[in-house]
CSV table of C-alpha atoms in Angstrom, one decimal:
chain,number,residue,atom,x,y,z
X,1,UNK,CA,4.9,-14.3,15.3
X,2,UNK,CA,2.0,-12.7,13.4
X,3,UNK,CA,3.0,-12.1,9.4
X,4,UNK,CA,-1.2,-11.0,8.7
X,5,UNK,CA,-0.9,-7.2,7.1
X,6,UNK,CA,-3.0,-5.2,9.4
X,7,UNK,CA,-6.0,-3.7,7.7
X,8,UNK,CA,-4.4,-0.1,7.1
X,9,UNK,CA,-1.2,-2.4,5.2
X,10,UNK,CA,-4.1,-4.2,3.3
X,11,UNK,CA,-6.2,-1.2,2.0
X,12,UNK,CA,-2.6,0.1,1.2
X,13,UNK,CA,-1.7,-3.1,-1.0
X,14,UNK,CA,-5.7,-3.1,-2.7
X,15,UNK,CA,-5.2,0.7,-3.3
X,16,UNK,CA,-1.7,0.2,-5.2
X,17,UNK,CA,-3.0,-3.4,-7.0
X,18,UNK,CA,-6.2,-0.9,-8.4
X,19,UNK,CA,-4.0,2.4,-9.5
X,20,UNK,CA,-1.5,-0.2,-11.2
X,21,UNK,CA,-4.1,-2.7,-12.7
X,22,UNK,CA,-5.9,0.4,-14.3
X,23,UNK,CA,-3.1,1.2,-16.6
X,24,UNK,CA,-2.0,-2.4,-17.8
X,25,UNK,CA,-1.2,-1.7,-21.3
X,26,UNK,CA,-2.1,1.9,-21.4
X,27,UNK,CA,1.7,3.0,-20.3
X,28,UNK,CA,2.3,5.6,-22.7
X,29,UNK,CA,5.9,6.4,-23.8
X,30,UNK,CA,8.3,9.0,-23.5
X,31,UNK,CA,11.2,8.0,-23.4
X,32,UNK,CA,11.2,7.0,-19.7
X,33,UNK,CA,9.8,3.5,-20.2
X,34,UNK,CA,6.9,4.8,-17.5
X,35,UNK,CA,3.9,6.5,-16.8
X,36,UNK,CA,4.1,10.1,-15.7
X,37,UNK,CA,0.0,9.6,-15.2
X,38,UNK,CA,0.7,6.9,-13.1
X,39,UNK,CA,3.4,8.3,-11.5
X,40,UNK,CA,0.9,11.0,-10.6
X,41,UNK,CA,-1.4,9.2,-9.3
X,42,UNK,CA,1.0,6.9,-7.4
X,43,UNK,CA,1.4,10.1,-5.0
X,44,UNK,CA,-2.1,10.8,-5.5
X,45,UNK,CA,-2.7,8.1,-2.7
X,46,UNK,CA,0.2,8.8,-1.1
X,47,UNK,CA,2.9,6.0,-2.3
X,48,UNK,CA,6.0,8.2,-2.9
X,49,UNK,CA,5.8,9.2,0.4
X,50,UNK,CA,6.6,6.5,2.2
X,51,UNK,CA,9.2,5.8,5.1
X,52,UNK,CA,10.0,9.4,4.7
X,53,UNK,CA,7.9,9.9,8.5
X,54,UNK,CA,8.9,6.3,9.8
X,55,UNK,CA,5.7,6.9,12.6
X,56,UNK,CA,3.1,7.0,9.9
X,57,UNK,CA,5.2,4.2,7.8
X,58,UNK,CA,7.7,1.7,7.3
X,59,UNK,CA,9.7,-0.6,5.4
X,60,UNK,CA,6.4,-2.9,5.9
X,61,UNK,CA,4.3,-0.7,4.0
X,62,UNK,CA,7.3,-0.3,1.6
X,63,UNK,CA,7.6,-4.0,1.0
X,64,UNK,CA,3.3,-4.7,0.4
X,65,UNK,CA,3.9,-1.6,-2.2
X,66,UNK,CA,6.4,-3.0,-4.0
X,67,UNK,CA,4.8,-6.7,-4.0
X,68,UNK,CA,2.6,-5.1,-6.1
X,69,UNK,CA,4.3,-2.9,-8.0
X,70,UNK,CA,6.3,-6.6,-8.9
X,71,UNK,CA,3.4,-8.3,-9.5
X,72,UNK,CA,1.9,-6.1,-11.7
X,73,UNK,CA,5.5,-5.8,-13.7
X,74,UNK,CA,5.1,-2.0,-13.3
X,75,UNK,CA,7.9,0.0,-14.6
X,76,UNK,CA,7.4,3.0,-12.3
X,77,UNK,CA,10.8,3.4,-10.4
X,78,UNK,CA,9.1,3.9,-7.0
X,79,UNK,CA,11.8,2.2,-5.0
X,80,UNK,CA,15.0,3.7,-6.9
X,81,UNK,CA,13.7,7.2,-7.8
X,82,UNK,CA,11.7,7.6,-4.2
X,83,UNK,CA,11.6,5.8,-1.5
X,84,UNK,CA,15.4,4.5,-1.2
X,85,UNK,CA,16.9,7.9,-2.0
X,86,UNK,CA,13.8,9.7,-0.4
X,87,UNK,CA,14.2,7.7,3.1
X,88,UNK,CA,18.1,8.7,3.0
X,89,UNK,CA,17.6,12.3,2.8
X,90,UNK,CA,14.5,12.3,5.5
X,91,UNK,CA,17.1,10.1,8.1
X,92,UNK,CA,20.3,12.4,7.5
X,93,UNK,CA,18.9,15.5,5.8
X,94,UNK,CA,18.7,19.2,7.3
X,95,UNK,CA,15.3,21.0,7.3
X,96,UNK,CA,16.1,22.8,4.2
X,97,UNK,CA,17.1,19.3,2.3
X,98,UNK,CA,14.1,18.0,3.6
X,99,UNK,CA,11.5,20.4,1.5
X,100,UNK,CA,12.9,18.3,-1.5
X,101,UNK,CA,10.5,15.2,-0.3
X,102,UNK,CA,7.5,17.4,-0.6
X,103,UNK,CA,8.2,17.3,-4.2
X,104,UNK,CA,9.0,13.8,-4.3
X,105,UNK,CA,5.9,12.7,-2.4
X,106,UNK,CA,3.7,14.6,-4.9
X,107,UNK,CA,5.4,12.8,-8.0
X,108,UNK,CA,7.2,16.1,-9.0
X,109,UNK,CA,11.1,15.6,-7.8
X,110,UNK,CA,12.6,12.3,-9.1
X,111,UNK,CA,15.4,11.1,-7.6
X,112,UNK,CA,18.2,8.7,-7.6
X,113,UNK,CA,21.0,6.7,-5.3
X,114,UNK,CA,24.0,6.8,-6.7
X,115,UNK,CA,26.8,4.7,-5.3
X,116,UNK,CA,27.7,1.6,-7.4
X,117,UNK,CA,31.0,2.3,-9.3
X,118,UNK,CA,32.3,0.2,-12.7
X,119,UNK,CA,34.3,-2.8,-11.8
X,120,UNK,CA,32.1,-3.3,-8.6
X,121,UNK,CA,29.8,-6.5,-8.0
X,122,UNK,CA,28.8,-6.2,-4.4
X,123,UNK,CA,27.9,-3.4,-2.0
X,124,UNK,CA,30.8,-1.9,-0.1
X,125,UNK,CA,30.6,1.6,1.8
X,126,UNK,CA,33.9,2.8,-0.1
X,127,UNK,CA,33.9,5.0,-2.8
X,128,UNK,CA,36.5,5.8,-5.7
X,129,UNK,CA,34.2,8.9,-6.8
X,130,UNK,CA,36.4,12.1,-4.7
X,131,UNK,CA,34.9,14.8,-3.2
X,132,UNK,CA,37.1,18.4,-2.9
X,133,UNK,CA,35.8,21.1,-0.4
X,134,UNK,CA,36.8,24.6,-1.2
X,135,UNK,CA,35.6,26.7,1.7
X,136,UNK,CA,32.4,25.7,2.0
X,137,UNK,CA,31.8,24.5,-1.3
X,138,UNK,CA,32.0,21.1,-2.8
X,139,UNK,CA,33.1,19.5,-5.9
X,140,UNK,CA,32.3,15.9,-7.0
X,141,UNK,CA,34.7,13.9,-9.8
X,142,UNK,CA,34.1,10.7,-10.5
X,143,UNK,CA,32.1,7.8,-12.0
X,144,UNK,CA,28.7,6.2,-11.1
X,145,UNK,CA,27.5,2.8,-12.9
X,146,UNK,CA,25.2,1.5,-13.1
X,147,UNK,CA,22.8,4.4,-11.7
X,148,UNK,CA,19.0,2.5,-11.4
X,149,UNK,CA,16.1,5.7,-12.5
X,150,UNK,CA,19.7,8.1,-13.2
X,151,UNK,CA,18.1,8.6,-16.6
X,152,UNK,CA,15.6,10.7,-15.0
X,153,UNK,CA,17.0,11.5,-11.3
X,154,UNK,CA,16.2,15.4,-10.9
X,155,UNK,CA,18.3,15.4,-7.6
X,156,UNK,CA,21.1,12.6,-7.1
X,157,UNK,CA,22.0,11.5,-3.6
X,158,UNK,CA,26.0,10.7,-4.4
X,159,UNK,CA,28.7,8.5,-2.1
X,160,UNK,CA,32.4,9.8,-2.8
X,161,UNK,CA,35.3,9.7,-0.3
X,162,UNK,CA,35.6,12.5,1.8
X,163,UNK,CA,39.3,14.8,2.0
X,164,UNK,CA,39.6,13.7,5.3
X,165,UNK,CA,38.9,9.8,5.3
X,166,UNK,CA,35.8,8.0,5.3
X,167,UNK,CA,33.1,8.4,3.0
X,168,UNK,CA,30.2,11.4,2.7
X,169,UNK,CA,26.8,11.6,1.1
X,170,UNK,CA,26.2,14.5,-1.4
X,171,UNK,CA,23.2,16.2,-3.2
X,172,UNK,CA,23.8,16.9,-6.8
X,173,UNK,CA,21.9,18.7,-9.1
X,174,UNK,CA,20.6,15.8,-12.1
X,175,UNK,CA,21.4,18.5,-14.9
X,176,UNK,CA,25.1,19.6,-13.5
X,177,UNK,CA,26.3,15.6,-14.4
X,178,UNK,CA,27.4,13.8,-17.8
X,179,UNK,CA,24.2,11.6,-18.3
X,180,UNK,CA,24.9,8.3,-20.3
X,181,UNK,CA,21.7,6.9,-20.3
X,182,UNK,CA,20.6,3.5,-21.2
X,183,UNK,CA,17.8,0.5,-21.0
X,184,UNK,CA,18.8,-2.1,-18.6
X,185,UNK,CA,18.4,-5.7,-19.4
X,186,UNK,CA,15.2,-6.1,-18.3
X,187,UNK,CA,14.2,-2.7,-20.0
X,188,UNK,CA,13.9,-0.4,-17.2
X,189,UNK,CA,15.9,3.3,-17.2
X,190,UNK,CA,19.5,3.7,-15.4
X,191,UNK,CA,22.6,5.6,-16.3
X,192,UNK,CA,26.0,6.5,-16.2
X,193,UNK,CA,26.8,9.3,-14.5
X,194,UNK,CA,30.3,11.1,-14.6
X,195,UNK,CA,31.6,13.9,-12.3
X,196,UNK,CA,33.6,16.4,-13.2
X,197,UNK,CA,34.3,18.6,-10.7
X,198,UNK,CA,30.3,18.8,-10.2
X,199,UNK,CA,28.5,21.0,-7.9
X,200,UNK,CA,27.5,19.4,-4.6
X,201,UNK,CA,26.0,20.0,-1.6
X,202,UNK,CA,27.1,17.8,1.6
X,203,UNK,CA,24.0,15.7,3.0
X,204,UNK,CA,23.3,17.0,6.7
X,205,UNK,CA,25.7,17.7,8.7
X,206,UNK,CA,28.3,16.3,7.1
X,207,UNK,CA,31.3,13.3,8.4
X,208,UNK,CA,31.9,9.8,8.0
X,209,UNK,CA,28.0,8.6,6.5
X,210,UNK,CA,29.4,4.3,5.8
X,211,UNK,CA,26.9,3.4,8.3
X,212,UNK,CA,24.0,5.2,6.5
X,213,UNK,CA,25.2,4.4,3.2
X,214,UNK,CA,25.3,0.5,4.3
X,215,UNK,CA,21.7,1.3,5.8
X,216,UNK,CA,20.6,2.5,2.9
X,217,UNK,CA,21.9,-0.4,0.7
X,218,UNK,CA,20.0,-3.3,2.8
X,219,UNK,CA,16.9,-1.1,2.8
X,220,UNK,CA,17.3,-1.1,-1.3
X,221,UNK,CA,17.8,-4.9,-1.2
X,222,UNK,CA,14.4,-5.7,0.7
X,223,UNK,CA,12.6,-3.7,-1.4
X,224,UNK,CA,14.3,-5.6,-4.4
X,225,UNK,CA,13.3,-8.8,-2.6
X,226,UNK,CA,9.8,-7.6,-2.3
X,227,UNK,CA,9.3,-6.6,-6.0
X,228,UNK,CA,10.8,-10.1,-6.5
X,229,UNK,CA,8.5,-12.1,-4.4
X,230,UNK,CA,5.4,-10.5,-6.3
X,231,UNK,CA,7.1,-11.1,-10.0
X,232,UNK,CA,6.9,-14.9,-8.9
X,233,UNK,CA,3.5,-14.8,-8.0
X,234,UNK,CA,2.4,-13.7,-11.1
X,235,UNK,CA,5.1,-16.1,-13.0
X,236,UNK,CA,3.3,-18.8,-10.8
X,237,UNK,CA,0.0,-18.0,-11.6
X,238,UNK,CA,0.5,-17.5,-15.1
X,239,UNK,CA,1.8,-21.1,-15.4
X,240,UNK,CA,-0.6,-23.3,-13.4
X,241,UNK,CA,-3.5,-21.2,-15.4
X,242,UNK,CA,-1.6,-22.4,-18.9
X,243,UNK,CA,-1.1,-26.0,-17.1
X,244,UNK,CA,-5.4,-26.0,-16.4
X,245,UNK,CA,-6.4,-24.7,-19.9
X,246,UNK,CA,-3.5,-26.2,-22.6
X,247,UNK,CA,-4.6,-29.6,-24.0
X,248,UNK,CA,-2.1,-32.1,-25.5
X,249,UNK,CA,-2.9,-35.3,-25.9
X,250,UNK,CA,-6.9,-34.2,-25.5
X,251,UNK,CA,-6.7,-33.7,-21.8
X,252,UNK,CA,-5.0,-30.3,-19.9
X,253,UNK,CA,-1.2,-30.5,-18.8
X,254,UNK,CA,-2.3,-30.3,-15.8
X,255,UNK,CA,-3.4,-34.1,-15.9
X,256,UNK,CA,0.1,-34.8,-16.3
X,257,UNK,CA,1.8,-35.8,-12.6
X,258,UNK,CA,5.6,-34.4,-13.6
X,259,UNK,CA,4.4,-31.0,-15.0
X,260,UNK,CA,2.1,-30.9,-11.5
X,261,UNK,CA,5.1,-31.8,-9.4
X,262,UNK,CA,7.5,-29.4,-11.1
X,263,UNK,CA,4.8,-26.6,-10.2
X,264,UNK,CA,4.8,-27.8,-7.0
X,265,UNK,CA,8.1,-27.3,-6.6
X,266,UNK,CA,7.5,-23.8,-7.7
X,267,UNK,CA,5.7,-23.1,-4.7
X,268,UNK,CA,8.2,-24.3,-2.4
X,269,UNK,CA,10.9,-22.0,-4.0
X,270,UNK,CA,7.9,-19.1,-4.0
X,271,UNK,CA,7.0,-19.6,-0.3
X,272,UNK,CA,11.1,-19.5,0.9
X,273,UNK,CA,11.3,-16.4,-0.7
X,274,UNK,CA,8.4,-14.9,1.0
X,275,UNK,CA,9.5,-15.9,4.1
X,276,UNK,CA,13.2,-14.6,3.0
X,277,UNK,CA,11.4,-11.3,2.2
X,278,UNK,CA,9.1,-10.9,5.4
X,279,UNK,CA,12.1,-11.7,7.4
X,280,UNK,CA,14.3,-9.1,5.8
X,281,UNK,CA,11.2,-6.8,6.3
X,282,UNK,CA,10.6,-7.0,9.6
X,283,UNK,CA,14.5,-6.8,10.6
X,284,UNK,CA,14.3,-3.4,9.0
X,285,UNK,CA,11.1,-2.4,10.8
X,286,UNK,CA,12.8,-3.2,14.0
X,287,UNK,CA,15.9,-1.4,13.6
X,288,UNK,CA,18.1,-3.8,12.6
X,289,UNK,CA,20.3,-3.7,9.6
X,290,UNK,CA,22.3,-6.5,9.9
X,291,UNK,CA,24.3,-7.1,6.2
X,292,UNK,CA,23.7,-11.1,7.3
X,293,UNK,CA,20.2,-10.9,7.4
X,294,UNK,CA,20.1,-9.0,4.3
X,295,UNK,CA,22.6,-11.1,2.0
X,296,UNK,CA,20.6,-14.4,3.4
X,297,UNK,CA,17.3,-12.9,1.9
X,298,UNK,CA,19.2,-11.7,-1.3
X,299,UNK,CA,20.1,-15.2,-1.7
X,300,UNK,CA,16.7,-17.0,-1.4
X,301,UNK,CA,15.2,-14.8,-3.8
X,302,UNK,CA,17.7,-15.0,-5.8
X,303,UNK,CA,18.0,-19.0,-6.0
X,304,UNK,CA,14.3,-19.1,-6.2
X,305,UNK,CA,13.8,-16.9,-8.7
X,306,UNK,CA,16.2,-18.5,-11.1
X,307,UNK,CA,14.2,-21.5,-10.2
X,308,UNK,CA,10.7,-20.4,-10.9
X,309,UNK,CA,11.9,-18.1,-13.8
X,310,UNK,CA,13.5,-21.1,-15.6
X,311,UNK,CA,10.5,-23.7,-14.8
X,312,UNK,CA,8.0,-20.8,-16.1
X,313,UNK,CA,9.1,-20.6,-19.3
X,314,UNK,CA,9.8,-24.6,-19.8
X,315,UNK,CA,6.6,-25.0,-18.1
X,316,UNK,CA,4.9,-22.8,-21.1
X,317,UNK,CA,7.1,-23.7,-23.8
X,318,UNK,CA,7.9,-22.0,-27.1
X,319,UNK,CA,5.1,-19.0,-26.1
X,320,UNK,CA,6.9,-18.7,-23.4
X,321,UNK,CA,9.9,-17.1,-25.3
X,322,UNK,CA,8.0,-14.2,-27.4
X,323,UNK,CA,8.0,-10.9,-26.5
X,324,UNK,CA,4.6,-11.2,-26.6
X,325,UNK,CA,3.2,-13.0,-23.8
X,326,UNK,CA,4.3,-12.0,-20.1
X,327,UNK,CA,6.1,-15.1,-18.5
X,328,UNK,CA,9.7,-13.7,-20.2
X,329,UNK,CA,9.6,-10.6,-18.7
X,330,UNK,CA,9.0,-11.5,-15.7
X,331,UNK,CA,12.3,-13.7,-15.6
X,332,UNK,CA,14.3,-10.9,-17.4
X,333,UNK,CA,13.2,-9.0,-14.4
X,334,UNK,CA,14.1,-11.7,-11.6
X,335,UNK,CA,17.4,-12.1,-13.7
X,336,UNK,CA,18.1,-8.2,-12.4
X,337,UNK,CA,16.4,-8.5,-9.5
X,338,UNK,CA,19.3,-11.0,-9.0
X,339,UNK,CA,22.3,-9.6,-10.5
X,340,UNK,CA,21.6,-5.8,-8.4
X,341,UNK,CA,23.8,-5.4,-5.2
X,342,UNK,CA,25.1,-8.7,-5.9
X,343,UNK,CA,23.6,-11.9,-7.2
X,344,UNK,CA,23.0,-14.8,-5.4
X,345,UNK,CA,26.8,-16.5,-5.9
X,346,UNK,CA,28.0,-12.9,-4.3
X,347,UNK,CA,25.8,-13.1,-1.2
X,348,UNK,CA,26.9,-16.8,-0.7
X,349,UNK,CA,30.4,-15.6,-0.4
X,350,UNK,CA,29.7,-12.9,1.7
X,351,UNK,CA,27.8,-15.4,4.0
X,352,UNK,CA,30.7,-18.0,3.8
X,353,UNK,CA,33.2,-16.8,7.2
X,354,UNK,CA,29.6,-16.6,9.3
X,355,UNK,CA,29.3,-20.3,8.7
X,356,UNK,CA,31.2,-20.9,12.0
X,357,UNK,CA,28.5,-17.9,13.7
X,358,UNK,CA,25.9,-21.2,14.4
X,359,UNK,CA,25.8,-24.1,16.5
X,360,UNK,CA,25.3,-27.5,15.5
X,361,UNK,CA,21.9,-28.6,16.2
X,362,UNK,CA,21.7,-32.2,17.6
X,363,UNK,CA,19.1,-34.7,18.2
């Protein structure tokens, strides 16, 4: 099996690294926590746009994007506020839903998925949020929480049960919702978003949309598990560079065979996850959402980036707690990474009743 990016997937990855490495430190703020410049230019080159005509690109491309977009620590919500929502609407929307994409793909429309509820820890396609249908218009009441980029989300793609059994998919105007927004752990925008008899307008043409909804959450779990895999990268590299250059003693900690080893280890949980992540990629690219495959991936990263998270900041000691130097937000972000459609205690549960799904291999 060849996992080598072809040269069109590596130009996209160099073309993302240089539009996000020219604004390290220059993120202005309003209120977002992101650049709208960068944002801009993001769909300058085309990123916001992605997976929205799967024969130009996929959740390959999607993944190399948001390697970077981990690596570099980026704030830009190009997962949550386009390409996750964004993809829905392209695989279910009609032609006049559609038009909204060429607004997301040039960085004007944000948008957001809204479908985890309060009191919720892992994905399921049920909904407590109700949808009423009065002729032919609908009405939304409910609760959304947490709501990743819902602080900004100019159109909301909504899950609530449907009148009739089963669950729908719903396009709500952002400014027709009670907006509760706050900074998430790791410092990044989401919200809660409450219903009240809102405004909505039913996603295509309509029925029973679990299977998409269940779709759409393992294509928002790869793309966690790529923004993942680059955050330990960087975490990685940031420690074996302070390993070469820190003296103690008169010599570098890297002369020291335990601190070597323990960054050895480091690797090994870094290089699981990548193959977690390309695996989970590639599954997607081939049609296949399978909830195991997905919840096996969440898990690796998960474990691994506890692991390399923890051994980062031990690794770098007390500079490795300030606000100040990078290595801590990295693992604040792993630490949501994690904790988003389930951490990696969740996905091992889910995973438990397939035990019996293998054989036994025997030598």
């Amino acid at each position: 099996m060849d996992f080598d990016l072809t040269e069109e997937q590596q130009l996209l990855r160099d073309v993302t690294r240089d539009v996000l490495s020219r604004h390290d430190g220059a993120r202005t703020g309003d209120g977002s926590g992101w650049s709208r410049e960068v944002w801009s230019q993001l769909a300058e080159v085309g990123i916001l746009g992605l997976g929205f005509d799967p024969t130009e690109a996929g959740q390959i491309e999607a993944m190399v994007v948001l390697t970077e977009i981990g690596r570099r620590l980026a704030p830009e919500p190009v997962a949550q506020a386009a390409l996750v929502p964004g993809g829905l609407i392209a695989e279910l929307g009609s032609d006049r839903q559609k038009e909204i994409l060429d607004g997301v793909a040039a960085g004007e429309t944000l948008l957001a998925f809204a479908h985890a509820e309060p009191g919720t820890r892992v994905p399921s396609p049920q909904s407590a949020t109700r949808a009423t249908q009065d002729g032919d218009a609908w009405t939304l009441s409910g609760r959304k929480n947490p709501v990743l980029a819902g602080d900004t989300a100019d159109t909301v793609v909504v899950t609530a049960a449907l009148p009739a059994g089963g669950v729908g998919l719903f396009l709500v105007d952002g400014g027709a919702v009670s907006r509760h927004a706050y900074r998430t752990f790791d410092g990044r925008g989401g919200a809660q978003l409450d219903f009240d008899s809102a405004p909505a307008e039913l996603l295509g043409d309509g029925g029973d949309a679990a299977g998409h909804i269940a779709r759409t959450v393992i294509r928002f779990q790869s793309a966690l598990c790529a923004e993942a895999v680059g955050a330990m990268e960087e975490a990685l590299r940031l420690t074996t560079e302070y390993l070469t250059s820190r003296k103690q003693f008169g010599v570098p900690l890297s002369k020291f065979q335990t601190l070597t080893q323990r960054a050895a280890d480091m690797y090994v949980s870094l290089e699981l996850a990548r193959s977690m992540n390309f695996y989970a990629a590639m599954s997607i690219a081939d049609d296949r959402f399978d909830p195991v495959v997905a919840a096996r991936a969440k898990l690796q990263i998960g474990r691994s980036g506890r692991h390399i998270a923890q051994e980062a900041i031990q690794l770098h000691g007390g500079i490795g707690m300030t606000a100040e130097y990078p290595v801590g937000h990295y693992a604040a972000r792993l630490t949501a990474i994690d904790n988003t459609f389930g951490t990696a205690d969740d996905q091992l549960r889910l995973l438990i009743p397939h035990v019996g799904d293998y054989g036994t291999v025997s030598l």
